[in-house]
PDB file of C-alpha atoms in Angstrom:
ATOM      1  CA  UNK A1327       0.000   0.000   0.000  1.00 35.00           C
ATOM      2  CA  UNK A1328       1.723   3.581  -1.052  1.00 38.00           C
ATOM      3  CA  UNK A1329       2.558   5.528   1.844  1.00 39.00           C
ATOM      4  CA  UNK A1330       0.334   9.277   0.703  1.00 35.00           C
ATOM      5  CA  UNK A1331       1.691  10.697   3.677  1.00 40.00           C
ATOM      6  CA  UNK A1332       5.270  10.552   2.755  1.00 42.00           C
ATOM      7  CA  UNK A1333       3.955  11.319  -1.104  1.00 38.00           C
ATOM      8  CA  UNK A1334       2.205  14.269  -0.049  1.00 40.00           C
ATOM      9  CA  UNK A1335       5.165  15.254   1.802  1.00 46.00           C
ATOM     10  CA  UNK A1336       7.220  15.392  -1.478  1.00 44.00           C
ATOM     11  CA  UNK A1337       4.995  17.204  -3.397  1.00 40.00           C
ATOM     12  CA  UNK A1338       4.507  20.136  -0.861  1.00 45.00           C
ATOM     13  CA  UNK A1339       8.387  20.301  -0.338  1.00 49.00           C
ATOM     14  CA  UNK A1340       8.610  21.473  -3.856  1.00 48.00           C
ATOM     15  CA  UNK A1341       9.760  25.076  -3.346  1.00 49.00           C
ATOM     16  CA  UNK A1342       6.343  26.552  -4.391  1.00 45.00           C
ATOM     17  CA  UNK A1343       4.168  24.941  -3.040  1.00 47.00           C
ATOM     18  CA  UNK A1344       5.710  24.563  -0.077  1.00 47.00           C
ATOM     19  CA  UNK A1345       5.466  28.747   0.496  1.00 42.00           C
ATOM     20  CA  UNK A1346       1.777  28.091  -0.102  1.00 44.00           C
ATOM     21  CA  UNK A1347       0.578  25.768   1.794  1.00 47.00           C
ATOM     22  CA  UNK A1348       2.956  25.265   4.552  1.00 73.00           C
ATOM     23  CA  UNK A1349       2.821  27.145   8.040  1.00 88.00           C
ATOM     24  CA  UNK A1350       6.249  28.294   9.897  1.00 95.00           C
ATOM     25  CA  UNK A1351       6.371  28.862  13.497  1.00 97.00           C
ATOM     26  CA  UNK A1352       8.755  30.987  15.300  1.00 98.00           C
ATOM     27  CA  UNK A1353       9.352  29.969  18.717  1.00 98.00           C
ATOM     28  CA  UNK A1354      10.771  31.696  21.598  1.00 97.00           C
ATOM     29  CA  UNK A1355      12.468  30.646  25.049  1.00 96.00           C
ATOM     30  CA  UNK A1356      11.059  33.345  27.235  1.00 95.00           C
ATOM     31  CA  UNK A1357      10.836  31.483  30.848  1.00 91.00           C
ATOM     32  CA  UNK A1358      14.011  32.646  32.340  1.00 83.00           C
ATOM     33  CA  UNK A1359      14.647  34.939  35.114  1.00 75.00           C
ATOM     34  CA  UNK A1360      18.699  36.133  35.252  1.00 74.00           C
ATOM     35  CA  UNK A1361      19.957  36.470  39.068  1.00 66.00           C
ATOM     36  CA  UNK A1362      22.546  38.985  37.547  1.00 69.00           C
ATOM     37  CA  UNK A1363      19.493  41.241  36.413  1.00 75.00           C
ATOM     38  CA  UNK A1364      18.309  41.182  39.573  1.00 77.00           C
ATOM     39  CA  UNK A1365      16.144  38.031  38.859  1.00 76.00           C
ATOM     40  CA  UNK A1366      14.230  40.288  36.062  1.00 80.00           C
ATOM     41  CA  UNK A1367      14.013  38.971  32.302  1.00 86.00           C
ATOM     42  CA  UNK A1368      16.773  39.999  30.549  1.00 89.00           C
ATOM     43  CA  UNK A1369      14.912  39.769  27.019  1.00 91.00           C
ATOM     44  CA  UNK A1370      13.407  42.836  28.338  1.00 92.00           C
ATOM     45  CA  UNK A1371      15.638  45.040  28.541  1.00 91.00           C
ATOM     46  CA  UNK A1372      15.321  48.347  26.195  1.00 92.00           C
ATOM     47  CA  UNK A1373      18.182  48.261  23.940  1.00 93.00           C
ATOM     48  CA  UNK A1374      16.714  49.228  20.685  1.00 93.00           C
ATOM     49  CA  UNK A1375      16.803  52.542  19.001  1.00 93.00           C
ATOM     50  CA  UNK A1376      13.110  52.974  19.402  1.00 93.00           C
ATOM     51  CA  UNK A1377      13.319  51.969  22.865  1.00 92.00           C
ATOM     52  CA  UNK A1378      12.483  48.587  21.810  1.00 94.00           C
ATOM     53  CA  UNK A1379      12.639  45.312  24.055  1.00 94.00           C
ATOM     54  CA  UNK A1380      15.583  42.766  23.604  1.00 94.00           C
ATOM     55  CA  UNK A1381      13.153  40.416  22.118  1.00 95.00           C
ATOM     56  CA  UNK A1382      10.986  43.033  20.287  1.00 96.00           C
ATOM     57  CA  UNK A1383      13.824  43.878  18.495  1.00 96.00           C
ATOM     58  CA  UNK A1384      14.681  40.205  17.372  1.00 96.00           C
ATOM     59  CA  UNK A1385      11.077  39.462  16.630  1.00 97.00           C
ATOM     60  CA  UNK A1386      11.107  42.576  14.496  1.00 96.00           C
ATOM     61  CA  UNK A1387      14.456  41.245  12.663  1.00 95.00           C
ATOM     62  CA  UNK A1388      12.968  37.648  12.340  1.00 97.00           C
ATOM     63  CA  UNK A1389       9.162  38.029  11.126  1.00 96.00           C
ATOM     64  CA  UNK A1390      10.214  39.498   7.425  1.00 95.00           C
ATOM     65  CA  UNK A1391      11.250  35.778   7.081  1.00 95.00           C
ATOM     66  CA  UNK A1392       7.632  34.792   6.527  1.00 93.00           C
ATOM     67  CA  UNK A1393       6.620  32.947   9.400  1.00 96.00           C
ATOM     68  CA  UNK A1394       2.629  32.205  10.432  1.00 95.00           C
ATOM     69  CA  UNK A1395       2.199  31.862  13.946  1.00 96.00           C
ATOM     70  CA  UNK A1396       4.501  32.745  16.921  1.00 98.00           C
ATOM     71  CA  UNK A1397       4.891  30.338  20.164  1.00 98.00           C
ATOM     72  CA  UNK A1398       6.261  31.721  23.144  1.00 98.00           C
ATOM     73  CA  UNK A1399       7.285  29.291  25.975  1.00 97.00           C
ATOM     74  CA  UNK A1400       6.925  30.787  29.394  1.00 96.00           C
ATOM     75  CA  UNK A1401       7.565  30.040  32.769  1.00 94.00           C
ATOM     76  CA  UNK A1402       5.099  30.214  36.023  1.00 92.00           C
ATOM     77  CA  UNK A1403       7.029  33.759  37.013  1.00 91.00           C
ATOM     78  CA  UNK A1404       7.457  34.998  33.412  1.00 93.00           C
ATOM     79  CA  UNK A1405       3.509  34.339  32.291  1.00 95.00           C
ATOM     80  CA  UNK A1406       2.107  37.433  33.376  1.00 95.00           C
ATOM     81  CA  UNK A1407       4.911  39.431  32.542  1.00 93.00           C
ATOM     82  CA  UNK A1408       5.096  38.120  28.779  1.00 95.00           C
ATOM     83  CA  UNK A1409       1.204  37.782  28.600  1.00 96.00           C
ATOM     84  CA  UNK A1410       0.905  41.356  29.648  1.00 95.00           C
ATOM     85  CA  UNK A1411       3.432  42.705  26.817  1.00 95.00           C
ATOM     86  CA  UNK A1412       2.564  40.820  24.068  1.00 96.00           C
ATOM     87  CA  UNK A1413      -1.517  39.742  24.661  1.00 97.00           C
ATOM     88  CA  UNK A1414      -2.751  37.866  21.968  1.00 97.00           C
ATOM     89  CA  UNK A1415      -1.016  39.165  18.673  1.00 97.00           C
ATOM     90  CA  UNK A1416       2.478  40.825  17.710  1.00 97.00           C
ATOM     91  CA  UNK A1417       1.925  42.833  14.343  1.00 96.00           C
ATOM     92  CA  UNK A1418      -1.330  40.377  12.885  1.00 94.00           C
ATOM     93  CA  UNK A1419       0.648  36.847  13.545  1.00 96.00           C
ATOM     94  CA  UNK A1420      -1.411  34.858  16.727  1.00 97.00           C
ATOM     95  CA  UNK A1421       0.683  34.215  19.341  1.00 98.00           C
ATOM     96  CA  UNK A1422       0.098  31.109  21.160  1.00 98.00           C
ATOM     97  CA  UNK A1423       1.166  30.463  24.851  1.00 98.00           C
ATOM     98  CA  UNK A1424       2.847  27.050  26.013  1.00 97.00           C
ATOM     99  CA  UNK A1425       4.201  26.978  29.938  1.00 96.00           C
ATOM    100  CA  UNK A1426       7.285  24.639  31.178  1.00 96.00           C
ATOM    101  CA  UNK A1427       6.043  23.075  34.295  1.00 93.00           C
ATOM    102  CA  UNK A1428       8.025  21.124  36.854  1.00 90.00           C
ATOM    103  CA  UNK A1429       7.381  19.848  40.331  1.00 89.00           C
ATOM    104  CA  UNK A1430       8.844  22.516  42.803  1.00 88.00           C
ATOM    105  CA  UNK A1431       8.164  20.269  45.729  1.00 87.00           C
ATOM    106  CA  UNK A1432      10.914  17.877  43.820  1.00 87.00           C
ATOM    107  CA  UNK A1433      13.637  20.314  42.417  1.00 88.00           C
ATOM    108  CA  UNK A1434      15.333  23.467  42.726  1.00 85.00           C
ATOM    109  CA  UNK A1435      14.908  24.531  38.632  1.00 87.00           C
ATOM    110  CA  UNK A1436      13.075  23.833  35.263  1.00 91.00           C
ATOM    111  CA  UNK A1437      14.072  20.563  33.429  1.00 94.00           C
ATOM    112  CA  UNK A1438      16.277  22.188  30.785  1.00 93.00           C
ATOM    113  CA  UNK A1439      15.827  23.785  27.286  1.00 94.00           C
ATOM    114  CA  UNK A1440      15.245  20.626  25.707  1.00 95.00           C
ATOM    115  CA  UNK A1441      12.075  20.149  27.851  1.00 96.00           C
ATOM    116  CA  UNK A1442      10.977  23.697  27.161  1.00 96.00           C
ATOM    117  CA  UNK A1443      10.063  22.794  23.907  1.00 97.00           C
ATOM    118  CA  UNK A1444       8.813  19.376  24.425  1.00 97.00           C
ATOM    119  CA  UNK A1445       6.195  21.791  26.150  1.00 96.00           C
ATOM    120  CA  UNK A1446       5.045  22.720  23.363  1.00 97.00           C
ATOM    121  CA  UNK A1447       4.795  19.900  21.424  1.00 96.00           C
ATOM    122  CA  UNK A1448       1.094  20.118  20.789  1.00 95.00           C
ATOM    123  CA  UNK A1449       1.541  23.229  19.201  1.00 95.00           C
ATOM    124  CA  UNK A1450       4.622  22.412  16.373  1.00 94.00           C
ATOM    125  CA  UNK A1451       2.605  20.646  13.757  1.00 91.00           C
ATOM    126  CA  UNK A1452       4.368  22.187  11.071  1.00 93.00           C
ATOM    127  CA  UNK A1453       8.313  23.525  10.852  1.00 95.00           C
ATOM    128  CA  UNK A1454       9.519  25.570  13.017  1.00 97.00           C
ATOM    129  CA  UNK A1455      12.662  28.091  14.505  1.00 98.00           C
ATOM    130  CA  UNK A1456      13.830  28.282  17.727  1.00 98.00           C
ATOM    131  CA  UNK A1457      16.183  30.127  19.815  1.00 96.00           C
ATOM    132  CA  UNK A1458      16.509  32.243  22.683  1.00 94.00           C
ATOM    133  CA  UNK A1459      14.519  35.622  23.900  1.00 93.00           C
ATOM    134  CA  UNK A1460      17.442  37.277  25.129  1.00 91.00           C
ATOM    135  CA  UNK A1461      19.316  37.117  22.011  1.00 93.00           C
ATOM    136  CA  UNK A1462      19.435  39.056  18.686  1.00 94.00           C
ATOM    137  CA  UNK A1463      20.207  37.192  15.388  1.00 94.00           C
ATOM    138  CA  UNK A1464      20.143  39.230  12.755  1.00 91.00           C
ATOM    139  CA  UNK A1465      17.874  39.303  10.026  1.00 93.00           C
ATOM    140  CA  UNK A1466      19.620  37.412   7.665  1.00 94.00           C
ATOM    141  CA  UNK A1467      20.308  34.422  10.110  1.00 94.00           C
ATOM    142  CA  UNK A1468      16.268  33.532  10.137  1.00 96.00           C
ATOM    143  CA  UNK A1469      16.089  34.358   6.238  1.00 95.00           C
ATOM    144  CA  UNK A1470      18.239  31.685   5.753  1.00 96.00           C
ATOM    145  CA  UNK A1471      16.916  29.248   8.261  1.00 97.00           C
ATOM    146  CA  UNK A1472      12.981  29.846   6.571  1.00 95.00           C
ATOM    147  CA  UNK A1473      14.252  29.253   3.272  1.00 94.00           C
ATOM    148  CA  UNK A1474      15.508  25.648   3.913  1.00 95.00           C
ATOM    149  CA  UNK A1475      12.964  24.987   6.029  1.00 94.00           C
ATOM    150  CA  UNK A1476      10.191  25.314   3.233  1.00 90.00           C
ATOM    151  CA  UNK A1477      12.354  23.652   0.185  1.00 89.00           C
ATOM    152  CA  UNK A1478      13.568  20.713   2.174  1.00 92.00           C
ATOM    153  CA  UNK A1479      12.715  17.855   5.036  1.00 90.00           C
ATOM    154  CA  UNK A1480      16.073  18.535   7.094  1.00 95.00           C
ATOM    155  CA  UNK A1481      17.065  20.247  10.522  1.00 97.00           C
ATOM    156  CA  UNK A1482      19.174  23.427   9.962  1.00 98.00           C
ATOM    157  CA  UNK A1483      21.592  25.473  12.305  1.00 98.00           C
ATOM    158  CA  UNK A1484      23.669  28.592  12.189  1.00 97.00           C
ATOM    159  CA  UNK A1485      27.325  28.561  12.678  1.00 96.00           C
ATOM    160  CA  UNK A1486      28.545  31.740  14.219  1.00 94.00           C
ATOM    161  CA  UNK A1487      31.941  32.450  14.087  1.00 93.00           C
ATOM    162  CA  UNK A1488      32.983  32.500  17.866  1.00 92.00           C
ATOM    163  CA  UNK A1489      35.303  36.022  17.176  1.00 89.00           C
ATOM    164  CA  UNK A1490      32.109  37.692  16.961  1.00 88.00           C
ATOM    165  CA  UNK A1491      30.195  36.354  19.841  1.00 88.00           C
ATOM    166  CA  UNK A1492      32.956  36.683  22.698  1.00 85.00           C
ATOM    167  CA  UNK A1493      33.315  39.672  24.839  1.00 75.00           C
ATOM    168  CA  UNK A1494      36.311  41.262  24.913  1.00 74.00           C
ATOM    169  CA  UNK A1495      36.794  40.116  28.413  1.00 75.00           C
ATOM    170  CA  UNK A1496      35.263  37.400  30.668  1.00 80.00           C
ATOM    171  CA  UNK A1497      34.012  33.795  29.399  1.00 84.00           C
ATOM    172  CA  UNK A1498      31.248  31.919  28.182  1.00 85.00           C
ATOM    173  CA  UNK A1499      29.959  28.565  27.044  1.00 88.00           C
ATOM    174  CA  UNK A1500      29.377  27.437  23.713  1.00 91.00           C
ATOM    175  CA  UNK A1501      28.639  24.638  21.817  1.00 92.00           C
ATOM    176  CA  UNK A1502      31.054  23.677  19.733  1.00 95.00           C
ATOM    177  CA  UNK A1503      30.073  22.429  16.170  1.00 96.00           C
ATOM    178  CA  UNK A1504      32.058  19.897  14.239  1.00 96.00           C
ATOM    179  CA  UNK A1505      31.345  19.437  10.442  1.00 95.00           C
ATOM    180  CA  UNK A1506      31.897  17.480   7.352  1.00 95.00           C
ATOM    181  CA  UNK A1507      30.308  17.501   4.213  1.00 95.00           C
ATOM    182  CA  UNK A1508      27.553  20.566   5.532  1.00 95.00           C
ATOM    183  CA  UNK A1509      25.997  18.481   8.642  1.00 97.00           C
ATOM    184  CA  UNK A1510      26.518  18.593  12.111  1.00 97.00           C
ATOM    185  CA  UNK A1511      28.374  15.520  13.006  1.00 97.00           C
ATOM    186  CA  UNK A1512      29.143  16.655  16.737  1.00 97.00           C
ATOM    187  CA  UNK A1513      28.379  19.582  19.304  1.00 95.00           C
ATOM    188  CA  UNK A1514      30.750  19.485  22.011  1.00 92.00           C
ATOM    189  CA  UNK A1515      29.811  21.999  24.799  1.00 89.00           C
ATOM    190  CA  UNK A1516      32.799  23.930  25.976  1.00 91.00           C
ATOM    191  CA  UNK A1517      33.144  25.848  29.219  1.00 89.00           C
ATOM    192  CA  UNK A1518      34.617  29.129  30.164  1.00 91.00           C
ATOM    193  CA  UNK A1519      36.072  30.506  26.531  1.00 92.00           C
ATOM    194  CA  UNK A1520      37.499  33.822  26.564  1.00 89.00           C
ATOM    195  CA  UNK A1521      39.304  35.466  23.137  1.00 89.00           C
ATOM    196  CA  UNK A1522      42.347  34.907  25.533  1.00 90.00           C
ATOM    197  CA  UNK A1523      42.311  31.150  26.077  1.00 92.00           C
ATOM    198  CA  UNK A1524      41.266  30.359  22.374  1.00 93.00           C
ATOM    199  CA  UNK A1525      44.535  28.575  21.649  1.00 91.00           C
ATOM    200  CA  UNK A1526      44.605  26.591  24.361  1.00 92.00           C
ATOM    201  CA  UNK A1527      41.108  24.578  24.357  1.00 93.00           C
ATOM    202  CA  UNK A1528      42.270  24.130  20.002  1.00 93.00           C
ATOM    203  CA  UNK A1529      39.734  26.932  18.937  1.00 94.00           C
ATOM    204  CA  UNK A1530      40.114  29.608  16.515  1.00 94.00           C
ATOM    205  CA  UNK A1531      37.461  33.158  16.043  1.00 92.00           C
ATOM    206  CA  UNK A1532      36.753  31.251  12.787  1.00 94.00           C
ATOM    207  CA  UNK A1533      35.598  27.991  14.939  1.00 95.00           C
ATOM    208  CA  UNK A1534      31.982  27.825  14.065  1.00 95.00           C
ATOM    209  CA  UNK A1535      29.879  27.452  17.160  1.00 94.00           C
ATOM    210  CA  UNK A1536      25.821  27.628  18.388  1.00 95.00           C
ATOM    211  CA  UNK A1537      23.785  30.080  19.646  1.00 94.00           C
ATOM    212  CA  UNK A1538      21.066  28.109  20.272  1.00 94.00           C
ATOM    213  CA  UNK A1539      19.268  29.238  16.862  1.00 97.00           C
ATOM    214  CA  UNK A1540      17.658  25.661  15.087  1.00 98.00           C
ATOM    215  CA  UNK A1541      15.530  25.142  12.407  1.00 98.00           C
ATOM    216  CA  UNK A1542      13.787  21.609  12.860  1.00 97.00           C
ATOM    217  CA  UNK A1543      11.090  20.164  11.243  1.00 95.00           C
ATOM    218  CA  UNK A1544       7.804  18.578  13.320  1.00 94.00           C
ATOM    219  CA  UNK A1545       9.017  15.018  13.171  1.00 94.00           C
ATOM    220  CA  UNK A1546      12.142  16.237  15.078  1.00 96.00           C
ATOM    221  CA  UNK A1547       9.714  16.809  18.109  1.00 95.00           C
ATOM    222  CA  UNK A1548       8.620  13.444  18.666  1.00 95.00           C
ATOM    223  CA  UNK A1549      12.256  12.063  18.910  1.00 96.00           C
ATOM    224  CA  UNK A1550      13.058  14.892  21.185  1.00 97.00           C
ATOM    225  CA  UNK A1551      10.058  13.978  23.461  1.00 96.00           C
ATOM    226  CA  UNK A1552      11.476  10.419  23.991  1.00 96.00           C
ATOM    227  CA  UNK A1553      14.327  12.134  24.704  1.00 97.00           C
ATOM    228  CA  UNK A1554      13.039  14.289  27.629  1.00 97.00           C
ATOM    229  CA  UNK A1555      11.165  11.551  29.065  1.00 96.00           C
ATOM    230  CA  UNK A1556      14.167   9.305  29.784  1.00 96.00           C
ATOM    231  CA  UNK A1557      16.381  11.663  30.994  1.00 96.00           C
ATOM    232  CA  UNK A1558      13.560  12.881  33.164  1.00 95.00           C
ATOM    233  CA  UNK A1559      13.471   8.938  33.933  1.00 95.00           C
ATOM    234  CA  UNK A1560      17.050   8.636  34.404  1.00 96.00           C
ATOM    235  CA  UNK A1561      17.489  11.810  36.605  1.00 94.00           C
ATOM    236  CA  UNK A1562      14.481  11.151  38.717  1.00 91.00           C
ATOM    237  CA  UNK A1563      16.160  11.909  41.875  1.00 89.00           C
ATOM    238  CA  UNK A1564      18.610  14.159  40.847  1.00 91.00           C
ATOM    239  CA  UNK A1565      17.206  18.062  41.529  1.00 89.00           C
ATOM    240  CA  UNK A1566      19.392  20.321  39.175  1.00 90.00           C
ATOM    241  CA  UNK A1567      19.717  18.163  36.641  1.00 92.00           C
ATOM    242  CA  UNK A1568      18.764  19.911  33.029  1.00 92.00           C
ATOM    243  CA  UNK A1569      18.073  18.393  29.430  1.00 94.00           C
ATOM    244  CA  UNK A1570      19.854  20.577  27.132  1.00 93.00           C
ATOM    245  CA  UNK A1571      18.287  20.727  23.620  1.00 95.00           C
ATOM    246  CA  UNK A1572      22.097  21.096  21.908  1.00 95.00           C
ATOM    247  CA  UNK A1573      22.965  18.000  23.641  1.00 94.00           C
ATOM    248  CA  UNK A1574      19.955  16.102  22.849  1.00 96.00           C
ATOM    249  CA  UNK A1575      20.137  16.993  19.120  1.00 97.00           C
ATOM    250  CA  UNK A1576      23.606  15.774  19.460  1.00 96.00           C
ATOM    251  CA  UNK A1577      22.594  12.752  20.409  1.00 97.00           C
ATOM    252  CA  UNK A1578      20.022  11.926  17.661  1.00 97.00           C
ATOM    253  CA  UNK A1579      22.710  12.914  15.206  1.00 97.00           C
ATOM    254  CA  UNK A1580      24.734  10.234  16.691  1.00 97.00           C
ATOM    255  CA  UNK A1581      21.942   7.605  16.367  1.00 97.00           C
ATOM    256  CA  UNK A1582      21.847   8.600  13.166  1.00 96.00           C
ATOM    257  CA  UNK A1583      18.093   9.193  13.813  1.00 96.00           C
ATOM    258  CA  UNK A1584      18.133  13.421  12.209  1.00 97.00           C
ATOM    259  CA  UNK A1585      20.171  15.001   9.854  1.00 96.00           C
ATOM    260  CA  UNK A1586      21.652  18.646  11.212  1.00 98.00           C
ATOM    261  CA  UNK A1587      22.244  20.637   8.387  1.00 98.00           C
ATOM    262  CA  UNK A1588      24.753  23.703   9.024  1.00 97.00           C
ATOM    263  CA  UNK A1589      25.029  27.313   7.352  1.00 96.00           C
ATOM    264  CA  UNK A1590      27.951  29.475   8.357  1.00 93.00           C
ATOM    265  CA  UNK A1591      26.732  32.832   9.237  1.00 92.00           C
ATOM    266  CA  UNK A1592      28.879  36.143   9.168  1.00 88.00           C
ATOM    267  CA  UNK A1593      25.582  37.977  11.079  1.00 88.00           C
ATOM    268  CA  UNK A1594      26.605  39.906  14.510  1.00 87.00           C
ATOM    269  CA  UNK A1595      25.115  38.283  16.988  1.00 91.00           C
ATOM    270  CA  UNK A1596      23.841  40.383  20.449  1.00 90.00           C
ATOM    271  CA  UNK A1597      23.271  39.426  23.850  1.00 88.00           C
ATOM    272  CA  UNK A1598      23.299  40.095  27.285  1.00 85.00           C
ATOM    273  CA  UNK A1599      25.169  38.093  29.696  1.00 78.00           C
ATOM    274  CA  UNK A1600      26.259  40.702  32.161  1.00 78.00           C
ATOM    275  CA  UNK A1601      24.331  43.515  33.233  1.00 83.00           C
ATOM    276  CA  UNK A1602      27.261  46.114  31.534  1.00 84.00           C
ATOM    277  CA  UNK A1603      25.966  44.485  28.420  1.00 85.00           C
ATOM    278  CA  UNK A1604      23.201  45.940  28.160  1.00 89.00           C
ATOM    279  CA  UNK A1605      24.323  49.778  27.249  1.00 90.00           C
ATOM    280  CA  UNK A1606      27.408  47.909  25.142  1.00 89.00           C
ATOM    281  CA  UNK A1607      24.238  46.140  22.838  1.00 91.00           C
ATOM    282  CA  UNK A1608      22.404  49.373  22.910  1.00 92.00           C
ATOM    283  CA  UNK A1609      25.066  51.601  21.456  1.00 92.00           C
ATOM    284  CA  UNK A1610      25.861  49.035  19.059  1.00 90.00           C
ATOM    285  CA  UNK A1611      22.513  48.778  17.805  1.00 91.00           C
ATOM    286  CA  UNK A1612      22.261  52.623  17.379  1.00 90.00           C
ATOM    287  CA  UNK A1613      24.894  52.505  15.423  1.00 90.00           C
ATOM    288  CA  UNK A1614      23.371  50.130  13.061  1.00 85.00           C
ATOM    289  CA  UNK A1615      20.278  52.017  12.687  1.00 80.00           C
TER     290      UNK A1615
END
């Protein structure tokens, strides 16, 4: 008996088509609170040159992309905050709500990224982005992410160059990306990496590495669900404990069970890590307006 589903599927990845009749989420982590921001959301913070939020200002860079709908996973504390800016709609595209939930009674902090967006599962019925509220992209970073996303039935990433998303002083983490032949073969997370100590962990500011920034297509979700639920098995008793989305893409690449495309990406990428970030991104962001 043909299989129509996967039939269908090939038709409707045909480049127009696919612009037709396919949806594209965007999806945003907004559940985190930052102890260095005086446990505040740091994705709003007014750093645009309209006095726009973090995350306004990425939304703004990301929605000439062409997406549909835009999901926004929460928190218990972040809710009302995020409810209250945003309501229902951001410039005519629906936003839809989904909340990460974990038993406070039993641990100390949320089950990791990964588990974020198994939260919203229910709602990623077609492809989608992800990536993080208190980051800015660029606009040709999501561009390129849509536009493989509607011609094709792979994952896709951006490889940042990790010169251009180091401070000049102080570290950070990143996740590493190995490559051959345009896929992700490996993400090694890497602690503490400073432009100073670049030779000695065998990196260069051409290394390509991720800012959390993934194009994946619905099917991805169900793997990643499995996922969750055994490392929530696994870590049952263990309270901190987190199931990082980079590592458990990482480990479907291994099992051979997705395929990671990668696009190096010469976009500036913005953030705030330290509270003295936040006037360093805003003057930078004046000056490219």
């Amino acid at each position: 008996m043909p299989n129509y589903q996967n039939t269908l599927k090939k038709i409707y990845k045909t480049p127009f088509l696919q612009i037709i009749m396919t949806e594209l989420a965007l999806v945003y982590l907004v559940g985190g609170l930052s102890s260095r921001f005086e446990g505040k959301p740091k994705y709003f913070a007014k750093v645009g040159p309209n006095n726009e939020t973090l995350v306004e200002y990425s939304l703004n860079q990301a929605l000439p992309a062409g997406f549909t709908k835009i999901i926004l996973i929460t928190s218990k504390k972040t809710y009302p905050l995020v409810r209250e800016k945003f309501q229902d709609s951001y410039k005519g595209l629906p936003i839809i709500y989904a909340m990460q939930k974990f038993d406070e009674t039993k641990r100390t902090r949320p089950w990791g990224t990964a588990d974020a967006l198994d939260s919203a599962k229910e709602y990623l019925d077609c492809p989608f982005i992800i990536c993080n509220g208190d980051d800015i992209y660029g606009k040709e970073s999501f561009k390129i992410l849509t536009e493989h996303l509607k011609t094709k039935d792979t994952n896709i990433t951006l490889g940042y160059k990790l010169g251009k998303v180091l401070a000049e002083q102080g570290t950070v983490n990143r996740g590493i990306f190995q490559v051959e032949n345009n896929q992700v073969t490996n993400i090694k997370e890497t602690l503490e990496i400073s432009k100073q100590n670049l030779e000695g962990l065998n990196l260069t500011e051409e290394t390509l590495c991720s800012m959390n920034l993934f194009g994946l297509q619905p099917e991805t979700i169900i793997l990643l669900s499995e996922k969750v639920n055994n490392f929530k098995e696994i870590n049952s008793e263990d309270q901190t404990a987190e199931c990082y989305l980079p590592t458990e893409l990482n480990n479907l690449i291994k099992e051979k069970k997705i395929v990671l495309e990668i696009s190096p990406t010469n976009e500036q990428w913005f953030g705030l890590t330290h509270p003295e970030d936040e006037l360093i991104v805003k003057n930078k962001l004046k000056e490219l307006n």
